Short mmCIF file of C-alpha atoms and ligand atoms in Angstrom, two decimals:
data_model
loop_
_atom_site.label_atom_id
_atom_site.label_comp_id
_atom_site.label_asym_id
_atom_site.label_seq_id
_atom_site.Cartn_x
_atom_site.Cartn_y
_atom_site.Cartn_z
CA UNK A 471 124.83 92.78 91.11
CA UNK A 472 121.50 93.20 90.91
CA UNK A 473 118.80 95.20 92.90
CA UNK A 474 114.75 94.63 92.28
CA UNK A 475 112.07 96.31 93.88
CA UNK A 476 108.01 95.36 94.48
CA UNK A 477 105.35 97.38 95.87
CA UNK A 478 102.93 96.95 99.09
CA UNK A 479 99.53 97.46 98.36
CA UNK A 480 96.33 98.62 100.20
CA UNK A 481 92.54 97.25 100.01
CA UNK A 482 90.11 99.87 98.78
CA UNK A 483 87.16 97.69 99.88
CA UNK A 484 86.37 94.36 100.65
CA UNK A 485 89.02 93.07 103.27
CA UNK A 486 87.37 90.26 105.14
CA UNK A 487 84.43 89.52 103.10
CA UNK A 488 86.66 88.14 100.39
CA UNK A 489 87.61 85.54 102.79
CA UNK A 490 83.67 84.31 102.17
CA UNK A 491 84.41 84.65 98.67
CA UNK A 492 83.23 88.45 98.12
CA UNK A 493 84.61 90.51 95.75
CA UNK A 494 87.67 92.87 96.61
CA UNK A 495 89.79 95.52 95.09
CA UNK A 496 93.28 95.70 95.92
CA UNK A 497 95.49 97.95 94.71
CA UNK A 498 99.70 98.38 94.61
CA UNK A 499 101.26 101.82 96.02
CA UNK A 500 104.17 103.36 95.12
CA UNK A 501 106.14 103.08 98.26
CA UNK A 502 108.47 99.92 97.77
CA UNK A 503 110.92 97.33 99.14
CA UNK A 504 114.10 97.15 97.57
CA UNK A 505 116.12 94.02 97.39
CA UNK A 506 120.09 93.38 95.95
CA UNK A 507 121.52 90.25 95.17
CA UNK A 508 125.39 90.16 94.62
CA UNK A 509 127.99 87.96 94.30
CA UNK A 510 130.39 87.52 97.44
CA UNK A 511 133.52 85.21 96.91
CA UNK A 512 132.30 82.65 100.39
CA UNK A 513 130.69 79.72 99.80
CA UNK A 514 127.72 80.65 101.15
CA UNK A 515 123.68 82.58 101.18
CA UNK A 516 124.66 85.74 103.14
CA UNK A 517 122.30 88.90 104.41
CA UNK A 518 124.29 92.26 104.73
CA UNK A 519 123.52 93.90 107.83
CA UNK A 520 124.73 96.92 109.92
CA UNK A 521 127.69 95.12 110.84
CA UNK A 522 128.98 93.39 108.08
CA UNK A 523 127.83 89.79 106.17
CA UNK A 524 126.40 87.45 108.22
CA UNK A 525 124.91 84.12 107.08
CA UNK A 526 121.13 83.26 105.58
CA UNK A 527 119.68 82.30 109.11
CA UNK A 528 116.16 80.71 108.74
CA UNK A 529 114.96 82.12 112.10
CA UNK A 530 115.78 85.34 111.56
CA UNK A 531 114.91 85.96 108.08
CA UNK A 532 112.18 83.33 107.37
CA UNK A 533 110.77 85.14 103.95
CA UNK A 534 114.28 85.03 102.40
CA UNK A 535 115.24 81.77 103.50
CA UNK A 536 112.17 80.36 102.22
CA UNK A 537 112.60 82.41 98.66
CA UNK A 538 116.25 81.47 98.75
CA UNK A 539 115.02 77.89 99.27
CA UNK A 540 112.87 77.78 96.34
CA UNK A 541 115.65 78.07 94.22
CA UNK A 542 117.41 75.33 95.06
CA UNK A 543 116.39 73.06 92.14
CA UNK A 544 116.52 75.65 89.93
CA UNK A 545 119.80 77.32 90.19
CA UNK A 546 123.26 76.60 90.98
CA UNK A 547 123.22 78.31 94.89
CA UNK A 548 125.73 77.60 96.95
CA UNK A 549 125.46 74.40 99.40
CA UNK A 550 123.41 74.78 103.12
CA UNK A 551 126.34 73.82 104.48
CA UNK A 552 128.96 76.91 103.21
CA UNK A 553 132.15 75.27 104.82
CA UNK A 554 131.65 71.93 102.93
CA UNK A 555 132.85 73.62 99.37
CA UNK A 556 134.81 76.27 98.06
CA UNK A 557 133.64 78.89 95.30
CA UNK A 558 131.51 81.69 95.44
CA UNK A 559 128.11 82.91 96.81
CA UNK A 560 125.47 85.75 97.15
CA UNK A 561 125.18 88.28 99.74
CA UNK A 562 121.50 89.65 99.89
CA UNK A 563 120.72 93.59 101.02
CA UNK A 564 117.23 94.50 101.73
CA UNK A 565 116.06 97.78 102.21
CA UNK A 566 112.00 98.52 102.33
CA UNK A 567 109.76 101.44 102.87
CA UNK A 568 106.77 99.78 104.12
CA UNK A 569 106.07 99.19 107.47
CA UNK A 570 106.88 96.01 108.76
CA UNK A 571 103.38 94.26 110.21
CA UNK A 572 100.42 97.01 109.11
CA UNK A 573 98.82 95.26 106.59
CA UNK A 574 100.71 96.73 103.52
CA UNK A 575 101.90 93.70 102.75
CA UNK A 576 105.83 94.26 103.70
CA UNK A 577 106.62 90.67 103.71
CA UNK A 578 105.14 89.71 100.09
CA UNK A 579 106.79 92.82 98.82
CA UNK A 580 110.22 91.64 100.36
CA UNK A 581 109.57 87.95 99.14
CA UNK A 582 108.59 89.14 95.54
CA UNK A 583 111.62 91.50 95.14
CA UNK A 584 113.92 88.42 96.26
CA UNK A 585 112.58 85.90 94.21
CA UNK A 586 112.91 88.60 90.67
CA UNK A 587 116.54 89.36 91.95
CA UNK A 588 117.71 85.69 92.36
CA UNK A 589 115.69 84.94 88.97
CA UNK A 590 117.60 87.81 86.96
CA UNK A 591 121.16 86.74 89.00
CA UNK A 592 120.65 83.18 87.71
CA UNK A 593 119.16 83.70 84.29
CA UNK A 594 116.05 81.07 85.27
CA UNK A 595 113.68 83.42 83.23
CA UNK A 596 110.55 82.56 85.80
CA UNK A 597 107.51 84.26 84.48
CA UNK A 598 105.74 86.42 86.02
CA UNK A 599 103.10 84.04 87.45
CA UNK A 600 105.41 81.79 88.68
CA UNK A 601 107.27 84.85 90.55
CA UNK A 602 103.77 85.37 92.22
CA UNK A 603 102.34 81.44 92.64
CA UNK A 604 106.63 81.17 94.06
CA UNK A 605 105.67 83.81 96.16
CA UNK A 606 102.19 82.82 97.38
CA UNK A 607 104.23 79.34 98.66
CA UNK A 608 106.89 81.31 100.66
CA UNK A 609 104.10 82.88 102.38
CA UNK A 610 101.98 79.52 103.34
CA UNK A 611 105.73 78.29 103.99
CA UNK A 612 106.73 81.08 106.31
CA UNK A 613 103.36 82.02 108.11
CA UNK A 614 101.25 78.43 107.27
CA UNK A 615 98.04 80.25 105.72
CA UNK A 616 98.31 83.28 103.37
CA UNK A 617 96.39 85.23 100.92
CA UNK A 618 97.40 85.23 97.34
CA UNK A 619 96.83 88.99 96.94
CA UNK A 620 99.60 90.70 98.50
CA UNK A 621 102.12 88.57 96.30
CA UNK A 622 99.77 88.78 93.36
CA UNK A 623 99.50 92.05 93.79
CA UNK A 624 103.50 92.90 94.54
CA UNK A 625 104.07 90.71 91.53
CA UNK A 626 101.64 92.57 89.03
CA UNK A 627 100.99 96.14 90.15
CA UNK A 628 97.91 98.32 89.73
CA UNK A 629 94.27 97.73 90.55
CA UNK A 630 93.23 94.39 91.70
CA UNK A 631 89.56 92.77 91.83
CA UNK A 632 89.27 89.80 93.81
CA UNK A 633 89.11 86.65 94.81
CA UNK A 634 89.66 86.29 90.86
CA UNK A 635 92.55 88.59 90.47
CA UNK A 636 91.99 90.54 87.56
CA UNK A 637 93.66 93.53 86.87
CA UNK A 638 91.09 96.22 86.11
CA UNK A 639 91.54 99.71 84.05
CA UNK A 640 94.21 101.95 86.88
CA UNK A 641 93.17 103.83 89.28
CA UNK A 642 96.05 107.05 89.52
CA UNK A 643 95.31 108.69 93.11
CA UNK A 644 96.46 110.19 95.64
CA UNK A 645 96.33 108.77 99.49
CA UNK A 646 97.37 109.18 102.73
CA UNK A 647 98.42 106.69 105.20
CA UNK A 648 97.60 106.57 108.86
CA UNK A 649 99.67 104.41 110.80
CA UNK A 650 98.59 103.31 114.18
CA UNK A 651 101.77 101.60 115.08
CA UNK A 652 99.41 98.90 117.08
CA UNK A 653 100.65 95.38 116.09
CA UNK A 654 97.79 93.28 114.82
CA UNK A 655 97.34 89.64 114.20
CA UNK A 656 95.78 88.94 110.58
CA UNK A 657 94.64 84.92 111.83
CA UNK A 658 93.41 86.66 114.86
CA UNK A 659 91.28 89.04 113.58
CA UNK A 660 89.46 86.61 110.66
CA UNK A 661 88.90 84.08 113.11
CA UNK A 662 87.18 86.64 115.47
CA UNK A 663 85.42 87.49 112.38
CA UNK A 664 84.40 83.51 112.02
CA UNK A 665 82.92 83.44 115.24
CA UNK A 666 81.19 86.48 115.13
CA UNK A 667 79.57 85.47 111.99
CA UNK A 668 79.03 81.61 113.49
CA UNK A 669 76.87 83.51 116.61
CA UNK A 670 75.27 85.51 114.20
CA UNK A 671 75.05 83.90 110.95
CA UNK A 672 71.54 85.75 109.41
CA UNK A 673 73.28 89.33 110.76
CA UNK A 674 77.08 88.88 109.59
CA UNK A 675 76.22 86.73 106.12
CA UNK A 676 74.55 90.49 105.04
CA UNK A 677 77.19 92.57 106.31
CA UNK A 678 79.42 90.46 103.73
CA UNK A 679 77.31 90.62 100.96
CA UNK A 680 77.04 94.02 101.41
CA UNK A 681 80.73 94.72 101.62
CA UNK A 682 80.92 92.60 98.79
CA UNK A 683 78.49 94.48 96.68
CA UNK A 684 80.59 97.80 97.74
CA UNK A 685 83.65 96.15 96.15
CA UNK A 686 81.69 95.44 93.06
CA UNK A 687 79.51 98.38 92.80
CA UNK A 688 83.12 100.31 93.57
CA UNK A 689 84.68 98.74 90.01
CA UNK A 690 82.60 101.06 88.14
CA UNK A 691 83.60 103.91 90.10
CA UNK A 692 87.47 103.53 90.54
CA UNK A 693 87.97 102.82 86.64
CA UNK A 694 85.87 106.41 85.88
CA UNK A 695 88.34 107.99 88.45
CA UNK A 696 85.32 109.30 90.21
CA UNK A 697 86.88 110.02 93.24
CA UNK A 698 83.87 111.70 95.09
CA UNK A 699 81.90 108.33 94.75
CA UNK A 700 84.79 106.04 95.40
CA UNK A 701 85.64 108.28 99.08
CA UNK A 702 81.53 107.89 99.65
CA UNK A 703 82.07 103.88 99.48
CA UNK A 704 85.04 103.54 101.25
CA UNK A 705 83.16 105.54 104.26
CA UNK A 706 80.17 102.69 103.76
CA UNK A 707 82.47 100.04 103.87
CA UNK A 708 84.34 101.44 107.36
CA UNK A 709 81.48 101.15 109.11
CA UNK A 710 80.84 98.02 108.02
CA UNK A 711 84.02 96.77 109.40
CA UNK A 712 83.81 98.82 112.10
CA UNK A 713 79.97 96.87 113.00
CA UNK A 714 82.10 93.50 112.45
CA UNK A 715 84.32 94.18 115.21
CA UNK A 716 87.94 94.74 113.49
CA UNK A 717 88.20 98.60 114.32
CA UNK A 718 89.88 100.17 117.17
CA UNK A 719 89.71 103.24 119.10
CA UNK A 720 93.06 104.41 117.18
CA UNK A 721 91.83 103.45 113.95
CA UNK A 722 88.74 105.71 114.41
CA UNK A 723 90.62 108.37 115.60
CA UNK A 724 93.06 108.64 112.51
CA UNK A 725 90.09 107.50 110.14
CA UNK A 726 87.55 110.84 111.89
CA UNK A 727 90.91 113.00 111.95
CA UNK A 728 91.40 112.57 108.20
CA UNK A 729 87.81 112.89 107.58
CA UNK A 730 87.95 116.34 109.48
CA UNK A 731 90.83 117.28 107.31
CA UNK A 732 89.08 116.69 103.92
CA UNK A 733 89.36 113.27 102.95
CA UNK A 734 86.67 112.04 100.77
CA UNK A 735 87.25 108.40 102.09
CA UNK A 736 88.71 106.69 104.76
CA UNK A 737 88.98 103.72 105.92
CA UNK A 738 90.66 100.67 107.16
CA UNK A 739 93.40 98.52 105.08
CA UNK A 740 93.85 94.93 105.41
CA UNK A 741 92.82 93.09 108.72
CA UNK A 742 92.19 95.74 111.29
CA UNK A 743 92.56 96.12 114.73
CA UNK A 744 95.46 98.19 114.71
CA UNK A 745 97.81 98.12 111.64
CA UNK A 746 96.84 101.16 109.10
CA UNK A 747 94.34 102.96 107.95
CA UNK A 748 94.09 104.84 104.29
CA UNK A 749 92.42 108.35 103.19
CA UNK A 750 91.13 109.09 99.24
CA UNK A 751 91.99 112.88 98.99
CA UNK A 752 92.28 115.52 96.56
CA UNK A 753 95.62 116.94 96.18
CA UNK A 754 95.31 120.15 97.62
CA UNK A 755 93.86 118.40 100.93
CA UNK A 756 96.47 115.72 101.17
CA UNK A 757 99.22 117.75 103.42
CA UNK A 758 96.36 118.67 105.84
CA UNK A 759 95.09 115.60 106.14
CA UNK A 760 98.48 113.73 106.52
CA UNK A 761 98.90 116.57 109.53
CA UNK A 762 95.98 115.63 110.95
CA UNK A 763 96.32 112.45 111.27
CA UNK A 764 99.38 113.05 113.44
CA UNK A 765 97.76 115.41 115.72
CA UNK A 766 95.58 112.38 116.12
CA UNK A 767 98.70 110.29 116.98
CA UNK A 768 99.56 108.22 114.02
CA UNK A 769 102.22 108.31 111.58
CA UNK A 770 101.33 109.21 108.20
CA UNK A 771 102.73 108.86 104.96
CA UNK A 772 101.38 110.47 101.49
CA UNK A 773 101.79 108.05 98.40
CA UNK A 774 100.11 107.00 95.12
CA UNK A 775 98.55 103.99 94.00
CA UNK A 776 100.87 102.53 91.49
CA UNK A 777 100.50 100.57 88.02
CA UNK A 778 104.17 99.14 88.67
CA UNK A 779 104.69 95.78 90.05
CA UNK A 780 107.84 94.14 90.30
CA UNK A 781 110.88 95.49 88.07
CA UNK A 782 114.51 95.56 88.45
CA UNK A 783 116.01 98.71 89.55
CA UNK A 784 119.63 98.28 88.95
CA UNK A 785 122.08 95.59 87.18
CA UNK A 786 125.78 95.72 86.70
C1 LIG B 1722 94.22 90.97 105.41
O1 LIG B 1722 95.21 91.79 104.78
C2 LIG B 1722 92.99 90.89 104.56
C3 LIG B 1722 91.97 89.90 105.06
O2 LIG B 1722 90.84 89.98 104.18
C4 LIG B 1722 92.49 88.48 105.08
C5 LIG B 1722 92.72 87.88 103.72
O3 LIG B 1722 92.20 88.36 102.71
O4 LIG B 1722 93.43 86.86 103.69
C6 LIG B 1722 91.49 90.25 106.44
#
């Protein structure tokens, strides 16, 4: 048996404008998504769920499948078809932390901690870039367009520039997590983005360099842990995403509530228009803050930024 677990991650600036090519920073948080692989004497790919084994079914778990998939010409898993052979299988157990559909990047977190379990339960010795390009194709698989940074990210831990994915000097701090519980579509959003920025190409072209050139100027400040500076830009580049039309009126709310509370930054993560939203604080501030952004009606969550990425957890 063997259990592995990968992180979901947050974007301290730049979500959006790296999809022009801006620079981003991305970074992994400690909360995680756990996933066992064990051996189960059917023939078959099974998920454990509240009622007992049930078979890999592509519809309802379309990251694993797809994961599972991948390692069909590299391993010896059992056939598609379980009742055409006899011998033994793997039952899969998932169990995350994140949030299913807010932009912490639940699904490359659940795809990266499957592929590292089946690659430790078969002995394939992937490395770690292959566990993250693997990854990256489950996504485009699963959802048909998909950003290499959650699973690059999920795969590698820490602090993240992008779109060239280099792994700066850690960033160790403490934030606060405002969930709206609003579902929001990622293609959605960046192609409202797109057409915004095709109506008003002189406008939105500066509103991305300029996130761009928070994300950048923002390097400096994350790797001197200058938290002060860092809360200042992440303000800047919220109301640059709010001007681009991927806010909402929750999103303000929790953002202003945290604000109110102490935060020195707060802001958006990932695509906007519901999802969650994240707050830089200093320790003593983070309980009130993470209070107030319920009284404002969203769940919140205090965690860390984390320099782990994907590790196994347990193996017997
Ligand atoms: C979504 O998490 C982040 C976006 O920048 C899209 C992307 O980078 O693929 C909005």
């Amino acid at each position: 048996m063997i259990t592995c677990s990968a992180p979901g991650k947050i974007f301290l600036f730049g979500e959006h404008a790296v999809v022009y090519g801006k620079t981003a920073i991305a970074c992994a948080i400690d909360i995680r998504a756990h996933v066992t692989v064990e051996e189960v004497h059917v023939p078959a790919v099974q998920m454990k769920g509240p009622g007992g084994n049930v078979d890999l079914n592509q519809r309802k778990h379309p990251y694993i499948y797809a994961a599972v998939e991948k390692f069909r010409n590299l391993a010896d898993l059992p056939p598609e078809n379980p009742t055409s052979a006899s011998g033994s299988g793997i039952c899969i157990d998932i169990h995350s932390e994140i949030p299913v559909g807010s932009g912490l990047g639940s699904s490359s977190a659940v795809t990266i901690a499957t592929l590292k379990s089946l690659d430790v339960f078969y002995g394939t010795h992937l490395s770690p870039d292959e566990i993250a390009r693997f990854g990256h194709q489950v996504e485009e698989e699963v959802q048909g367009r998909a950003s290499p940074t959650d699973t690059f990210v999920s795969t590698f831990g820490g602090l993240v520039r992008i779109p060239d994915r280099v792994k700066l000097d850690f960033f160790d701090a403490p934030i606060v997590i405002g969930n709206t519980r609003k579902f929001s579509s990622t293609r959605k959003l960046v192609s409202n983005v797109a057409s915004l920025k095709e109506r008003h190409p002189q406008v939105i072209n500066q509103i991305m360099d300029t996130i761009g050139t928070i994300a950048e100027t923002g390097v400096k400040y994350v790797t001197a842990n200058d938290f002060t500076t860092v809360g200042e830009l992440m303000n800047i580049n919220q109301g640059l995403l709010d001007s681009i039309g991927v806010g909402s009126f929750e999103l303000s709310e929790l953002v202003y509530a945290s604000r109110k509370a102490g935060a020195l930054g707060s802001k958006i993560t990932g695509a906007g228009g519901g999802g969650c939203m994240i707050a830089l604080c200093e320790h003593k501030n983070l309980s009130r803050v993470a209070h107030s952004i319920k009284r404002a009606g969203g769940d919140s969550f205090i965690c860390r930024t984390s320099n782990s990425g994907v590790r196994v957890e347990k193996e017997k």
